[in-house]
Amino acid sequence: MVLNRHPLTSVLETIGPESCPGDLNFHCHTLCSDGSLEPCDLIRQASANGLQHLAVTDHHSSASYALMQDWLSKQQDQGLPVPKLWTGMEISAILRGCLVHVLALGFEHGHPALAVYNRGDAAVGEALRADSVCGAIHDAGGLAILAHPARYRLGFSELIDAAADLGFDGGEAWYDYEMQPRWSWSPVVCEAIDQRLKNLGLLRTCGTDTHGVDLEGR
């Protein structure tokens, strides 16, 4: 885990099932990977929806960040309220022989430690290992979060425990596993994931995993 307290930690410590999609969203996508929204359209919608904190986590790309930050700066110059935008990226990794996704949050934009993961495609070889991904995220000053722990070949309990052993900072506790038109967390599995993360002292996140044109849906 990151030794110094990360500035995003205090936000993540407030997360509950009611946080998403109206206040917080730490998992969504743009046209910079496999989403349907232009980066500026997404951040415009997030602002109109009244989101407080947001991270766009395109697969192996952080290209949307600078575009959205520029839009936000112009809004702030006009005295308009805007969400706090955090850097984000979704990175493929191998954990216990299982292909998983890792959310990198709050890292230094453009940091060289993440260059191998910021090229549009999954890394290969040693760089694909979960410990390598976690280490690179930490080197870049970010938090390593296991995305949607109940969507993989292995059970979420085993994967969460393995991630904790490697020094991951948290997991995505609140997620819509039914992928409904409007985001709604899946109670039984999400509560079990939340409790396991909590028992391990790990941070919990939430996100819509939006790929479409409505930021409050899948």
XYZ file of N, CA and C in Angstrom:
654
model
N 0.830 -1.203 0.000
C 0.000 0.000 0.000
C 0.869 1.259 0.000
N 0.284 2.380 -0.451
C 1.007 3.638 -0.448
C 1.272 4.052 1.003
N 2.520 4.367 1.328
C 2.886 4.647 2.712
C 2.318 5.974 3.193
N 2.456 7.020 2.386
C 1.912 8.315 2.760
C 0.420 8.343 2.418
N -0.335 9.039 3.237
C -1.780 9.102 3.006
C -2.072 9.826 1.693
N -2.754 9.145 0.805
C -3.066 9.703 -0.509
C -4.210 10.709 -0.367
N -4.181 11.823 -1.100
C -5.248 12.820 -0.976
C -6.636 12.293 -1.338
N -6.709 11.231 -2.126
C -8.004 10.660 -2.477
C -8.584 9.791 -1.357
N -7.743 9.386 -0.426
C -8.178 8.465 0.625
C -9.364 9.002 1.422
N -9.320 10.272 1.782
C -10.395 10.831 2.606
C -11.732 10.815 1.870
N -11.692 10.900 0.545
C -12.922 10.813 -0.249
C -13.431 9.379 -0.261
N -12.529 8.430 -0.509
C -12.937 7.032 -0.595
C -13.454 6.512 0.738
N -12.983 7.068 1.822
C -13.446 6.625 3.138
C -14.901 6.989 3.396
N -15.470 7.877 2.587
C -16.871 8.287 2.759
C -17.822 7.467 1.895
N -17.304 6.604 1.036
C -18.133 5.938 0.036
C -19.064 4.902 0.649
N -20.301 4.913 0.158
C -21.285 3.900 0.497
C -22.117 3.604 -0.733
N -23.104 2.744 -0.626
C -23.902 2.376 -1.797
C -24.682 3.538 -2.396
N -24.909 4.591 -1.605
C -25.669 5.733 -2.099
C -24.792 6.761 -2.823
N -23.495 6.554 -2.836
C -22.567 7.552 -3.391
C -22.616 7.626 -4.913
N -22.889 6.513 -5.544
C -22.886 6.425 -7.000
C -24.335 6.214 -7.469
N -24.754 6.817 -8.553
C -23.973 7.601 -9.503
C -24.040 9.110 -9.303
N -24.742 9.575 -8.254
C -25.007 10.999 -8.160
C -23.893 11.867 -7.634
N -23.048 11.314 -6.730
C -22.006 12.123 -6.102
C -20.594 11.748 -6.533
N -20.325 10.435 -6.622
C -18.973 9.955 -6.905
C -19.010 8.926 -8.033
N -17.996 8.947 -8.871
C -17.897 7.949 -9.944
C -16.414 7.760 -10.290
N -15.895 6.595 -9.950
C -14.477 6.328 -10.163
C -14.246 5.207 -11.179
N -15.193 5.062 -12.120
C -15.035 4.044 -13.163
C -15.974 4.376 -14.313
N -15.433 4.932 -15.391
C -16.216 5.214 -16.584
C -15.259 5.399 -17.758
N -15.831 5.407 -18.978
C -15.005 5.337 -20.181
C -15.437 6.354 -21.239
N -14.483 6.746 -22.068
C -14.735 7.653 -23.189
C -14.283 7.004 -24.493
N -14.370 7.759 -25.566
C -13.908 7.290 -26.867
C -12.405 7.056 -26.909
N -11.701 7.475 -25.859
C -10.258 7.209 -25.811
C -9.978 5.728 -25.576
N -11.010 4.946 -25.173
C -10.879 3.489 -25.187
C -12.147 2.929 -25.816
N -13.008 2.282 -25.033
C -14.181 1.636 -25.618
C -15.488 2.272 -25.184
N -15.445 3.543 -24.788
C -16.658 4.259 -24.436
C -17.290 4.929 -25.644
N -18.426 5.581 -25.411
C -19.186 6.216 -26.498
C -19.172 7.731 -26.443
N -18.663 8.313 -25.369
C -18.674 9.758 -25.189
C -17.313 10.380 -25.478
N -17.339 11.530 -26.124
C -16.130 12.340 -26.210
C -15.779 12.798 -24.786
N -14.488 12.937 -24.483
C -14.114 13.362 -23.125
C -14.826 14.616 -22.641
N -14.944 15.627 -23.493
C -15.592 16.864 -23.060
C -17.092 16.685 -22.875
N -17.701 15.780 -23.638
C -19.118 15.493 -23.442
C -19.327 14.790 -22.101
N -18.406 13.908 -21.746
C -18.534 13.208 -20.465
C -18.384 14.171 -19.301
N -17.372 15.023 -19.336
C -17.151 15.920 -18.201
C -18.249 16.978 -18.131
N -18.801 17.369 -19.272
C -19.927 18.300 -19.288
C -21.147 17.663 -18.614
N -21.394 16.386 -18.930
C -22.515 15.665 -18.321
C -22.291 15.470 -16.828
N -21.055 15.120 -16.445
C -20.741 14.940 -15.026
C -20.995 16.223 -14.248
N -20.627 17.355 -14.825
C -20.827 18.645 -14.178
C -22.318 18.969 -14.068
N -23.054 18.709 -15.144
C -24.494 18.970 -15.135
C -25.222 18.081 -14.135
N -24.709 16.874 -13.924
C -25.319 15.933 -12.978
C -24.978 16.247 -11.524
N -24.050 17.174 -11.319
C -23.682 17.557 -9.965
C -22.705 16.619 -9.277
N -21.936 15.838 -10.071
C -20.935 14.962 -9.466
C -19.914 15.782 -8.682
N -19.488 15.232 -7.550
C -18.495 15.909 -6.725
C -17.073 15.459 -7.052
N -16.902 14.158 -7.304
C -15.588 13.598 -7.622
C -15.733 12.592 -8.750
N -14.741 12.586 -9.662
C -14.819 11.771 -10.869
C -13.429 11.328 -11.295
N -13.335 10.075 -11.740
C -12.133 9.600 -12.426
C -12.575 8.842 -13.665
N -12.059 9.216 -14.808
C -12.324 8.489 -16.050
C -11.220 7.452 -16.212
N -11.627 6.205 -16.366
C -10.677 5.091 -16.326
C -10.667 4.352 -17.661
N -10.262 5.033 -18.703
C -10.177 4.375 -20.004
C -9.159 3.238 -19.953
N -9.408 2.207 -20.753
C -8.498 1.064 -20.798
C -7.158 1.479 -21.398
N -6.116 1.393 -20.598
C -4.749 1.631 -21.075
C -4.598 2.978 -21.774
N -5.299 3.967 -21.258
C -5.170 5.314 -21.820
C -5.597 6.354 -20.796
N -4.785 7.389 -20.660
C -5.162 8.535 -19.829
C -5.307 9.791 -20.693
N -5.527 9.575 -22.003
C -5.560 10.685 -22.961
C -6.701 11.659 -22.696
N -7.774 11.192 -22.069
C -8.925 12.069 -21.850
C -8.677 13.110 -20.763
N -7.720 12.838 -19.882
C -7.564 13.670 -18.690
C -7.270 15.133 -19.020
N -6.287 15.382 -19.861
C -5.901 16.765 -20.169
C -7.040 17.516 -20.854
N -7.779 16.838 -21.726
C -8.904 17.470 -22.421
C -9.988 17.883 -21.433
N -10.286 17.002 -20.498
C -11.318 17.305 -19.507
C -10.857 18.371 -18.520
N -9.591 18.318 -18.136
C -9.063 19.299 -17.202
C -9.086 20.695 -17.805
N -8.824 20.785 -19.091
C -8.875 22.076 -19.778
C -10.304 22.620 -19.770
N -11.281 21.750 -20.016
C -12.688 22.174 -19.983
C -13.070 22.656 -18.581
N -12.639 21.912 -17.576
C -12.951 22.279 -16.195
C -12.332 23.627 -15.818
N -11.113 23.842 -16.267
C -10.433 25.106 -15.951
C -11.199 26.298 -16.521
N -11.719 26.152 -17.717
C -12.495 27.231 -18.342
C -13.782 27.485 -17.565
N -14.415 26.403 -17.081
C -15.621 26.566 -16.280
C -15.318 27.272 -14.965
N -14.210 26.878 -14.346
C -13.825 27.494 -13.070
C -13.504 28.965 -13.247
N -12.911 29.322 -14.373
C -12.592 30.722 -14.651
C -13.853 31.572 -14.711
N -14.983 30.921 -15.032
C -16.262 31.627 -15.085
C -17.003 31.562 -13.751
N -16.338 30.988 -12.754
C -16.948 30.897 -11.437
C -18.009 29.834 -11.311
N -18.002 28.849 -12.205
C -19.017 27.795 -12.184
C -18.541 26.603 -11.359
N -19.444 25.947 -10.637
C -19.060 24.759 -9.858
C -18.775 23.579 -10.773
N -17.731 22.838 -10.460
C -17.336 21.690 -11.287
C -16.899 20.537 -10.395
N -16.924 19.309 -10.918
C -16.426 18.169 -10.136
C -14.913 18.250 -9.969
N -14.423 17.561 -8.946
C -12.993 17.348 -8.801
C -12.626 16.158 -9.686
N -11.745 16.375 -10.659
C -11.335 15.330 -11.582
C -10.020 14.722 -11.126
N -10.030 13.393 -10.949
C -8.834 12.645 -10.591
C -8.342 11.856 -11.798
N -7.041 11.669 -11.891
C -6.525 10.822 -12.962
C -7.005 9.397 -12.763
N -7.175 8.695 -13.880
C -7.622 7.312 -13.806
C -7.232 6.525 -15.043
N -7.148 5.228 -14.892
C -6.864 4.329 -16.006
C -7.224 2.911 -15.561
N -7.748 2.103 -16.477
C -8.056 0.708 -16.183
C -7.009 -0.170 -16.871
N -6.335 -0.983 -16.086
C -5.172 -1.739 -16.552
C -5.424 -3.234 -16.381
N -5.164 -4.010 -17.425
C -5.280 -5.468 -17.335
C -4.086 -6.037 -16.582
N -4.340 -7.102 -15.815
C -3.278 -7.726 -15.030
C -3.627 -9.195 -14.787
N -2.614 -9.975 -14.475
C -2.803 -11.373 -14.109
C -2.622 -11.504 -12.604
N -3.682 -11.974 -11.930
C -3.686 -12.154 -10.484
C -4.117 -13.586 -10.185
N -3.246 -14.360 -9.545
C -3.510 -15.772 -9.258
C -3.876 -16.536 -10.544
N -3.209 -16.196 -11.636
C -3.457 -16.860 -12.904
C -4.731 -16.429 -13.596
N -5.390 -15.405 -13.068
C -6.678 -14.932 -13.591
C -6.512 -13.520 -14.151
N -7.070 -13.287 -15.332
C -7.028 -11.950 -15.921
C -8.019 -11.049 -15.199
N -7.526 -9.979 -14.603
C -8.369 -9.032 -13.883
C -8.099 -7.622 -14.402
N -8.908 -6.677 -13.942
C -8.708 -5.271 -14.265
C -8.375 -4.501 -12.991
N -7.427 -3.612 -13.116
C -6.981 -2.801 -11.981
C -7.239 -1.335 -12.307
N -7.909 -0.652 -11.414
C -8.121 0.783 -11.567
C -6.960 1.528 -10.925
N -6.270 2.324 -11.718
C -5.249 3.229 -11.206
C -5.913 4.582 -10.992
N -5.869 5.091 -9.771
C -6.549 6.341 -9.443
C -5.588 7.319 -8.790
N -5.719 8.580 -9.153
C -4.994 9.639 -8.469
C -3.490 9.608 -8.656
N -3.018 9.133 -9.802
C -1.583 9.092 -10.071
C -1.114 10.381 -10.742
N 0.184 10.550 -10.807
C 0.757 11.717 -11.493
C 0.594 11.533 -12.997
N -0.148 12.442 -13.608
C -0.415 12.328 -15.044
C 0.886 12.369 -15.844
N 1.052 11.383 -16.737
C 2.244 11.323 -17.568
C 3.456 10.719 -16.899
N 3.299 10.152 -15.701
C 4.447 9.575 -14.991
C 5.015 8.399 -15.790
N 6.343 8.321 -15.939
C 6.954 7.263 -16.762
C 6.707 5.845 -16.250
N 6.435 5.690 -14.954
C 6.215 4.346 -14.420
C 5.007 3.673 -15.059
N 4.052 4.474 -15.542
C 2.842 3.921 -16.140
C 2.866 3.929 -17.664
N 3.989 4.296 -18.251
C 4.058 4.422 -19.707
C 3.727 3.122 -20.430
N 4.198 1.993 -19.909
C 3.963 0.707 -20.562
C 2.488 0.328 -20.551
N 1.710 0.909 -19.640
C 0.285 0.609 -19.540
C -0.590 1.656 -20.221
N 0.033 2.669 -20.776
C -0.689 3.831 -21.299
C -0.545 3.933 -22.817
N -0.579 2.769 -23.467
C -0.342 2.717 -24.914
C -1.503 2.125 -25.691
N -2.654 1.996 -25.051
C -3.837 1.512 -25.746
C -4.081 0.018 -25.685
N -3.076 -0.758 -25.283
C -3.207 -2.212 -25.220
C -2.598 -2.733 -23.924
N -3.009 -3.939 -23.553
C -2.464 -4.566 -22.354
C -0.970 -4.809 -22.506
N -0.259 -4.724 -21.414
C 1.173 -5.032 -21.419
C 1.363 -6.544 -21.561
N 2.577 -6.957 -21.795
C 2.899 -8.382 -21.908
C 4.061 -8.705 -20.972
N 4.244 -10.006 -20.736
C 5.370 -10.441 -19.923
C 5.228 -10.038 -18.472
N 6.349 -9.734 -17.859
C 6.370 -9.415 -16.429
C 5.503 -8.219 -16.089
N 5.390 -7.274 -17.019
C 4.599 -6.065 -16.767
C 3.116 -6.372 -16.590
N 2.668 -7.544 -17.062
C 1.262 -7.918 -16.944
C 0.931 -8.479 -15.566
N 1.934 -8.823 -14.797
C 1.684 -9.389 -13.466
C 1.079 -8.344 -12.543
N 0.153 -8.789 -11.698
C -0.540 -7.848 -10.814
C 0.410 -7.111 -9.882
N 1.459 -7.782 -9.436
C 2.404 -7.086 -8.552
C 3.143 -5.984 -9.297
N 3.429 -6.220 -10.585
C 4.089 -5.191 -11.389
C 3.167 -4.000 -11.620
N 1.896 -4.288 -11.909
C 0.919 -3.221 -12.122
C 0.752 -2.395 -10.851
N 0.600 -3.071 -9.722
C 0.441 -2.379 -8.444
C 1.664 -1.514 -8.133
N 2.841 -2.068 -8.355
C 4.067 -1.319 -8.090
C 4.194 -0.091 -8.952
N 3.826 -0.220 -10.233
C 3.925 0.917 -11.149
C 2.955 2.028 -10.747
N 1.749 1.635 -10.353
C 0.756 2.629 -9.912
C 1.268 3.375 -8.682
N 1.827 2.637 -7.752
C 2.374 3.280 -6.548
C 3.562 4.172 -6.877
N 4.411 3.729 -7.789
C 5.557 4.558 -8.192
C 5.086 5.881 -8.796
N 3.910 5.848 -9.446
C 3.359 7.059 -10.059
C 2.520 7.862 -9.069
N 2.506 7.427 -7.799
C 1.792 8.167 -6.771
C 0.309 7.894 -6.694
N -0.140 6.784 -7.309
C -1.566 6.494 -7.341
C -1.984 5.371 -6.416
N -3.281 5.084 -6.444
C -3.876 3.997 -5.696
C -4.237 2.863 -6.651
N -3.984 1.624 -6.233
C -4.295 0.439 -7.036
C -5.561 -0.208 -6.474
N -6.592 -0.283 -7.312
C -7.913 -0.759 -6.891
C -8.324 -1.939 -7.776
N -8.727 -3.049 -7.156
C -9.235 -4.186 -7.918
C -10.636 -3.866 -8.421
N -10.798 -3.811 -9.741
C -12.093 -3.474 -10.332
C -13.060 -4.648 -10.254
N -14.350 -4.337 -10.103
C -15.456 -5.315 -10.088
C -15.016 -6.737 -9.724
N -14.715 -6.974 -8.448
C -14.118 -8.248 -8.025
C -14.948 -9.494 -8.306
N -16.252 -9.345 -8.552
C -17.108 -10.525 -8.774
C -17.369 -10.805 -10.249
N -16.536 -10.285 -11.131
C -16.750 -10.515 -12.562
C -15.706 -11.443 -13.185
N -14.983 -12.196 -12.375
C -13.869 -12.968 -12.910
C -14.067 -14.474 -12.728
N -13.153 -15.215 -13.331
C -13.195 -16.679 -13.270
C -13.028 -17.174 -11.842
N -12.175 -16.527 -11.070
C -11.990 -16.886 -9.673
C -12.938 -16.081 -8.790
N -13.269 -16.608 -7.636
C -14.172 -15.932 -6.720
C -13.592 -14.648 -6.157
N -14.476 -13.734 -5.794
C -14.004 -12.428 -5.324
C -13.223 -12.526 -4.019
N -13.566 -13.472 -3.159
C -12.849 -13.589 -1.891
C -11.380 -13.915 -2.121
N -11.122 -14.879 -2.993
C -9.746 -15.265 -3.279
C -8.976 -14.127 -3.928
N -9.629 -13.433 -4.855
C -8.939 -12.355 -5.569
C -8.683 -11.154 -4.665
N -9.627 -10.817 -3.832
C -9.425 -9.700 -2.907
C -8.288 -10.013 -1.942
N -8.267 -11.227 -1.422
C -7.189 -11.611 -0.510
C -5.832 -11.558 -1.200
N -5.790 -12.038 -2.452
C -4.537 -12.022 -3.211
C -4.092 -10.595 -3.487
N -5.046 -9.739 -3.836
C -4.712 -8.333 -4.087
C -4.174 -7.672 -2.823
N -4.789 -7.976 -1.692
C -4.322 -7.411 -0.420
C -2.899 -7.856 -0.117
N -2.608 -9.114 -0.400
C -1.259 -9.638 -0.153
C -0.213 -8.901 -0.982
N -0.614 -8.419 -2.161
C 0.323 -7.720 -3.046
C 0.425 -6.227 -2.748
N -0.375 -5.747 -1.805
C -0.307 -4.331 -1.455
C -1.292 -3.445 -2.176
N -2.329 -4.033 -2.791
C -3.379 -3.206 -3.383
C -3.994 -2.323 -2.303
N -4.498 -1.184 -2.725
C -5.063 -0.230 -1.777
C -6.542 -0.446 -1.523
N -7.235 -1.109 -2.439
C -8.664 -1.284 -2.250
C -9.299 -2.063 -3.370
N -10.627 -2.040 -3.371
C -11.407 -2.736 -4.386
C -12.678 -1.957 -4.684
N -13.280 -2.290 -5.796
C -14.527 -1.642 -6.209
C -15.693 -2.364 -5.515
N -16.190 -1.745 -4.451
C -17.205 -2.406 -3.625
C -18.600 -2.291 -4.226
N -18.928 -1.114 -4.741
C -20.299 -0.841 -5.175
C -20.355 -0.817 -6.693
N -21.024 -1.825 -7.264
C -20.994 -2.041 -8.717
C -22.330 -2.652 -9.148
N -22.711 -2.368 -10.372
C -23.956 -2.902 -10.928
C -23.646 -4.139 -11.765
N -23.706 -5.317 -11.124
C -23.380 -6.552 -11.828
C -24.493 -6.990 -12.780
N -25.685 -6.429 -12.634
C -26.775 -6.733 -13.572
C -26.724 -5.833 -14.811
N -25.883 -4.800 -14.763
C -25.709 -3.866 -15.871
C -27.054 -3.300 -16.340
N -27.768 -2.702 -15.411
C -29.086 -2.151 -15.688
C -29.000 -0.831 -16.459
N -30.096 -0.421 -17.126
C -30.079 0.844 -17.888
C -29.673 2.041 -17.031
N -30.161 2.091 -15.773
C -29.682 3.096 -14.830
C -28.986 2.379 -13.701
N -27.784 2.854 -13.376
C -26.940 2.177 -12.403
C -27.651 1.937 -11.081
N -27.516 0.720 -10.585
C -27.998 0.375 -9.255
C -27.137 -0.759 -8.729
N -26.608 -0.603 -7.543
C -25.688 -1.600 -7.001
C -26.399 -2.917 -6.732
N -25.634 -4.002 -6.781
C -26.150 -5.362 -6.598
C -25.979 -5.748 -5.127
N -27.067 -5.726 -4.343
C -26.953 -5.773 -2.876
C -26.161 -6.935 -2.292
N -26.520 -8.178 -2.598
C -25.916 -9.313 -1.895
C -24.415 -9.388 -2.134
N -24.012 -9.372 -3.394
C -22.595 -9.513 -3.700
C -21.810 -8.277 -3.276
N -22.374 -7.095 -3.474
C -21.651 -5.868 -3.117
C -21.453 -5.750 -1.605
N -22.452 -6.142 -0.847
C -22.305 -6.083 0.604
C -21.229 -7.050 1.089
N -21.157 -8.226 0.442
C -20.127 -9.200 0.822
C -18.736 -8.695 0.453
N -18.611 -8.080 -0.711
C -17.327 -7.520 -1.137
C -16.916 -6.376 -0.225
N -17.865 -5.501 0.078
C -17.582 -4.373 0.967
C -17.070 -4.863 2.320
N -17.720 -5.879 2.864
C -17.326 -6.381 4.172
C -15.942 -7.008 4.135
N -15.637 -7.732 3.062
C -14.312 -8.364 2.982
C -13.217 -7.308 2.860
N -13.460 -6.298 2.061
C -12.493 -5.209 1.930
C -12.307 -4.493 3.266
N -13.424 -4.249 3.924
C -13.382 -3.555 5.207
C -12.589 -4.369 6.239
N -12.803 -5.669 6.255
C -12.108 -6.528 7.211
C -10.596 -6.524 6.986
N -10.184 -6.295 5.748
C -8.766 -6.265 5.404
C -8.165 -4.861 5.517
N -8.992 -3.898 5.897
C -8.512 -2.526 6.021
C -8.277 -1.846 4.692
N -8.985 -2.292 3.648
C -8.793 -1.745 2.304
C -9.854 -0.689 1.983
N -9.493 0.221 1.097
C -10.413 1.254 0.637
C -11.457 0.643 -0.296
N -12.629 1.287 -0.347
C -13.681 0.855 -1.246
C -14.044 1.981 -2.215
N -14.302 1.614 -3.457
C -14.702 2.601 -4.453
C -16.040 2.202 -5.060
N -16.589 3.109 -5.869
C -17.807 2.836 -6.629
C -17.666 3.458 -8.003
N -18.380 2.902 -8.980
C -18.335 3.455 -10.331
C -19.381 2.820 -11.216
N -19.799 3.545 -12.227
C -20.845 3.063 -13.129
C -20.305 2.157 -14.224
N -18.999 2.226 -14.494
C -18.400 1.496 -15.619
C -19.116 1.842 -16.915
N -19.488 3.097 -17.037
C -20.226 3.564 -18.208
C -19.409 3.413 -19.489
N -20.057 2.803 -20.502
C -19.487 2.736 -21.847
C -20.392 3.440 -22.857
N -21.631 3.753 -22.447
C -22.597 4.366 -23.335
C -22.596 5.882 -23.229
N -23.756 6.478 -23.515
C -23.842 7.942 -23.566
C -24.468 8.543 -22.319
N -24.947 7.691 -21.404
C -25.534 8.168 -20.143
C -24.619 7.790 -18.999
N -24.063 8.787 -18.356
C -23.086 8.562 -17.295
C -23.699 7.885 -16.074
N -25.007 7.844 -15.984
C -25.660 7.199 -14.848
C -26.103 5.775 -15.187
N -25.636 5.241 -16.304
C -25.942 3.878 -16.717
C -24.708 3.193 -17.271
N -24.866 1.955 -17.694
C -23.744 1.172 -18.205
C -23.403 1.582 -19.640
